[in-house]
PDB file of C-alpha atoms in Angstrom:
ATOM      1  CA  ALA A   1      22.781  -3.682  -6.665  1.00 80.00           C
ATOM      2  CA  ARG A   2      19.088  -4.495  -6.544  1.00 82.00           C
ATOM      3  CA  PRO A   3      17.881  -6.995  -9.125  1.00 89.00           C
ATOM      4  CA  LYS A   4      14.576  -5.108  -9.510  1.00 94.00           C
ATOM      5  CA  PRO A   5      13.297  -1.587  -8.846  1.00 95.00           C
ATOM      6  CA  LEU A   6      11.541  -1.088  -5.526  1.00 95.00           C
ATOM      7  CA  GLY A   7       8.260   0.838  -5.475  1.00 96.00           C
ATOM      8  CA  PHE A   8       6.481   2.554  -2.593  1.00 93.00           C
ATOM      9  CA  TRP A   9       2.972   3.957  -2.267  1.00 90.00           C
ATOM     10  CA  THR A  10       1.713   5.373   1.023  1.00 88.00           C
ATOM     11  CA  GLY A  11      -1.288   7.645   0.967  1.00 82.00           C
ATOM     12  CA  GLU A  12      -0.631  10.224  -1.730  1.00 83.00           C
ATOM     13  CA  GLN A  13       3.147   9.745  -1.737  1.00 88.00           C
ATOM     14  CA  GLN A  14       4.723   7.485  -4.332  1.00 92.00           C
ATOM     15  CA  ALA A  15       8.317   6.583  -5.085  1.00 95.00           C
ATOM     16  CA  VAL A  16      10.487   4.131  -6.936  1.00 97.00           C
ATOM     17  CA  ILE A  17      14.146   3.308  -6.294  1.00 98.00           C
ATOM     18  CA  ASP A  18      16.367   1.687  -8.896  1.00 98.00           C
ATOM     19  CA  ASN A  19      19.835   1.240  -7.456  1.00 97.00           C
ATOM     20  CA  ASN A  20      21.208   4.769  -6.952  1.00 97.00           C
ATOM     21  CA  TRP A  21      18.222   6.525  -8.575  1.00 98.00           C
ATOM     22  CA  LYS A  22      15.092   7.543  -6.698  1.00 97.00           C
ATOM     23  CA  LEU A  23      11.992   9.209  -8.085  1.00 96.00           C
ATOM     24  CA  VAL A  24       9.506  10.704  -5.626  1.00 93.00           C
ATOM     25  CA  HIS A  25       6.014  11.813  -6.604  1.00 91.00           C
ATOM     26  CA  ARG A  26       3.955  14.022  -4.284  1.00 84.00           C
ATOM     27  CA  PRO A  27       6.528  14.149  -1.494  1.00 80.00           C
ATOM     28  CA  GLY A  28       5.098  14.873   1.911  1.00 71.00           C
ATOM     29  CA  GLN A  29       5.606  18.097   3.785  1.00 66.00           C
ATOM     30  CA  GLY A  30       7.996  17.193   6.553  1.00 66.00           C
ATOM     31  CA  GLN A  31       9.870  18.927   9.300  1.00 59.00           C
ATOM     32  CA  CYS A  32      12.270  20.483   6.790  1.00 67.00           C
ATOM     33  CA  ALA A  33       9.617  21.980   4.468  1.00 70.00           C
ATOM     34  CA  PHE A  34      10.409  25.533   5.607  1.00 73.00           C
ATOM     35  CA  GLN A  35      14.098  25.441   4.654  1.00 70.00           C
ATOM     36  CA  PRO A  36      15.930  25.262   1.327  1.00 71.00           C
ATOM     37  CA  PRO A  37      15.810  23.449  -0.968  1.00 67.00           C
ATOM     38  CA  TYR A  38      12.348  22.206   0.037  1.00 70.00           C
ATOM     39  CA  SER A  39      10.885  25.683   0.535  1.00 73.00           C
ATOM     40  CA  SER A  40      11.749  26.629  -3.062  1.00 72.00           C
ATOM     41  CA  TRP A  41       9.967  23.637  -4.610  1.00 69.00           C
ATOM     42  CA  GLY A  42       6.498  25.166  -4.203  1.00 70.00           C
ATOM     43  CA  ASN A  43       3.372  23.028  -4.462  1.00 68.00           C
ATOM     44  CA  LEU A  44       4.699  19.510  -4.059  1.00 70.00           C
ATOM     45  CA  SER A  45       1.414  17.767  -4.884  1.00 68.00           C
ATOM     46  CA  ARG A  46       2.218  17.729  -8.616  1.00 72.00           C
ATOM     47  CA  VAL A  47       5.970  17.411  -8.404  1.00 82.00           C
ATOM     48  CA  HIS A  48       8.251  14.548  -9.418  1.00 90.00           C
ATOM     49  CA  LEU A  49      11.689  14.782  -7.813  1.00 91.00           C
ATOM     50  CA  LEU A  50      14.665  12.781  -9.079  1.00 95.00           C
ATOM     51  CA  PHE A  51      17.656  12.049  -6.863  1.00 95.00           C
ATOM     52  CA  ASP A  52      20.987  10.288  -7.282  1.00 98.00           C
ATOM     53  CA  LEU A  53      21.268   8.638  -3.879  1.00 97.00           C
ATOM     54  CA  ASP A  54      24.985   7.907  -4.268  1.00 97.00           C
ATOM     55  CA  ALA A  55      25.831  11.582  -4.804  1.00 98.00           C
ATOM     56  CA  ASP A  56      22.962  13.003  -2.718  1.00 94.00           C
ATOM     57  CA  PRO A  57      21.930  10.631   0.106  1.00 94.00           C
ATOM     58  CA  HIS A  58      19.909  13.374   1.852  1.00 88.00           C
ATOM     59  CA  GLU A  59      17.822  14.037  -1.276  1.00 89.00           C
ATOM     60  CA  LEU A  60      18.546  17.764  -1.460  1.00 87.00           C
ATOM     61  CA  HIS A  61      19.267  18.183  -5.192  1.00 91.00           C
ATOM     62  CA  ASP A  62      16.431  17.482  -7.622  1.00 91.00           C
ATOM     63  CA  LEU A  63      17.934  16.303 -10.920  1.00 96.00           C
ATOM     64  CA  SER A  64      14.697  16.020 -12.918  1.00 92.00           C
ATOM     65  CA  ALA A  65      15.548  18.979 -15.198  1.00 93.00           C
ATOM     66  CA  GLU A  66      19.234  18.051 -15.557  1.00 96.00           C
ATOM     67  CA  ARG A  67      18.663  14.356 -16.329  1.00 97.00           C
ATOM     68  CA  PRO A  68      15.531  14.158 -18.523  1.00 97.00           C
ATOM     69  CA  GLU A  69      16.397  10.690 -19.871  1.00 98.00           C
ATOM     70  CA  GLN A  70      16.770   9.309 -16.358  1.00 98.00           C
ATOM     71  CA  MET A  71      13.591  11.122 -15.323  1.00 97.00           C
ATOM     72  CA  GLN A  72      11.647   9.525 -18.179  1.00 97.00           C
ATOM     73  CA  ARG A  73      13.030   6.060 -17.374  1.00 98.00           C
ATOM     74  CA  MET A  74      12.171   6.380 -13.683  1.00 98.00           C
ATOM     75  CA  ARG A  75       8.668   7.699 -14.452  1.00 97.00           C
ATOM     76  CA  GLY A  76       8.155   4.603 -16.586  1.00 96.00           C
ATOM     77  CA  LEU A  77       9.211   2.408 -13.663  1.00 97.00           C
ATOM     78  CA  LEU A  78       6.921   4.285 -11.274  1.00 96.00           C
ATOM     79  CA  ASP A  79       3.999   4.112 -13.706  1.00 95.00           C
ATOM     80  CA  GLY A  80       4.559   0.364 -14.092  1.00 95.00           C
ATOM     81  CA  PHE A  81       4.638  -0.122 -10.330  1.00 94.00           C
ATOM     82  CA  LEU A  82       1.452   1.912  -9.814  1.00 92.00           C
ATOM     83  CA  ALA A  83      -0.338   0.022 -12.603  1.00 91.00           C
ATOM     84  CA  SER A  84       0.663  -3.255 -10.969  1.00 90.00           C
ATOM     85  CA  VAL A  85      -0.686  -2.141  -7.594  1.00 88.00           C
ATOM     86  CA  ARG A  86      -3.946  -0.917  -9.123  1.00 85.00           C
ATOM     87  CA  ASN A  87      -4.373  -4.191 -11.013  1.00 82.00           C
ATOM     88  CA  SER A  88      -3.800  -6.117  -7.812  1.00 80.00           C
ATOM     89  CA  GLN A  89      -6.308  -3.983  -5.909  1.00 76.00           C
ATOM     90  CA  GLU A  90      -8.955  -4.179  -8.613  1.00 74.00           C
ATOM     91  CA  ASN A  91      -8.575  -7.705  -9.945  1.00 74.00           C
ATOM     92  CA  GLU A  92      -6.389  -9.974  -7.871  1.00 69.00           C
ATOM     93  CA  THR A  93      -7.336  -9.345  -4.254  1.00 65.00           C
ATOM     94  CA  ARG A  94     -11.100  -9.135  -4.484  1.00 63.00           C
ATOM     95  CA  CYS A  95     -12.882 -11.793  -2.564  1.00 55.00           C
ATOM     96  CA  GLY A  96     -15.335 -13.607  -4.756  1.00 52.00           C
ATOM     97  CA  ARG A  97     -18.926 -13.891  -3.741  1.00 52.00           C
ATOM     98  CA  TYR A  98     -19.556 -16.960  -1.712  1.00 53.00           C
ATOM     99  CA  ALA A  99     -22.677 -19.026  -1.739  1.00 56.00           C
ATOM    100  CA  PRO A 100     -24.529 -19.018   1.561  1.00 58.00           C
ATOM    101  CA  PRO A 101     -24.384 -22.277   3.453  1.00 59.00           C
ATOM    102  CA  PRO A 102     -27.311 -24.567   2.824  1.00 61.00           C
ATOM    103  CA  PHE A 103     -30.127 -24.220   5.316  1.00 58.00           C
ATOM    104  CA  SER A 104     -29.857 -26.755   8.068  1.00 59.00           C
ATOM    105  CA  SER A 105     -32.872 -28.463   9.511  1.00 58.00           C
ATOM    106  CA  GLY A 106     -31.130 -28.645  12.861  1.00 59.00           C
ATOM    107  CA  CYS A 107     -29.348 -25.960  14.839  1.00 61.00           C
ATOM    108  CA  GLU A 108     -26.514 -26.320  17.255  1.00 58.00           C
ATOM    109  CA  TRP A 109     -24.942 -23.670  19.438  1.00 53.00           C
ATOM    110  CA  HIS A 110     -22.480 -23.607  22.266  1.00 51.00           C
ATOM    111  CA  VAL A 111     -22.616 -21.476  25.361  1.00 53.00           C
ATOM    112  CA  ASP A 112     -19.354 -20.644  27.121  1.00 53.00           C
ATOM    113  CA  THR A 113     -20.077 -20.497  30.814  1.00 51.00           C
ATOM    114  CA  GLY A 114     -16.975 -18.410  31.465  1.00 54.00           C
ATOM    115  CA  LEU A 115     -14.905 -21.103  33.150  1.00 54.00           C
ATOM    116  CA  ASP A 116     -11.871 -20.756  30.878  1.00 56.00           C
ATOM    117  CA  GLY A 117     -13.619 -22.734  28.185  1.00 53.00           C
ATOM    118  CA  GLY A 118     -13.578 -25.866  30.284  1.00 55.00           C
ATOM    119  CA  ASP A 119     -17.317 -26.007  30.830  1.00 53.00           C
ATOM    120  CA  ILE A 120     -19.180 -25.531  27.576  1.00 53.00           C
ATOM    121  CA  GLU A 121     -22.850 -26.317  27.317  1.00 54.00           C
ATOM    122  CA  THR A 122     -24.066 -27.703  24.009  1.00 57.00           C
ATOM    123  CA  VAL A 123     -27.722 -27.246  23.143  1.00 58.00           C
ATOM    124  CA  LYS A 124     -29.380 -28.882  20.163  1.00 64.00           C
ATOM    125  CA  ALA A 125     -32.748 -27.717  18.863  1.00 63.00           C
ATOM    126  CA  SER A 126     -35.332 -30.282  17.953  1.00 62.00           C
ATOM    127  CA  SER A 127     -36.829 -28.178  15.157  1.00 58.00           C
ATOM    128  CA  LYS A 128     -35.839 -25.234  13.003  1.00 54.00           C
ATOM    129  CA  GLU A 129     -38.489 -23.114  14.705  1.00 60.00           C
ATOM    130  CA  GLU A 130     -36.534 -23.402  17.965  1.00 62.00           C
ATOM    131  CA  CYS A 131     -33.398 -21.975  16.355  1.00 54.00           C
TER     132      CYS A 131
END
């Protein structure tokens, strides 16, 4: 048993797994899209599919209509996962603005002469105009 639900988000496809339950939102059109049961599901861009992975490891039987309480619980888990990802993207991973380095009155640069880094020429400017 997993201690926590596991969420996924790739492109438009989203899913959450909580032990034997899996909820898929916007499933992709794969190599089996032309055959039942996938062909009967219609426009999958707005669909949530619920599966019991213990009873249905190949994810062929959508239980969303038969198990509304489980569907609601799993949608809550998926919504929580997506909110967490959005918060991370918007607030936690942004790089802050950095202050530019102070202007230096002297410049220094190195020229690699192409000899495996063994022969590096260092040139120092005598004034900032030479930089």
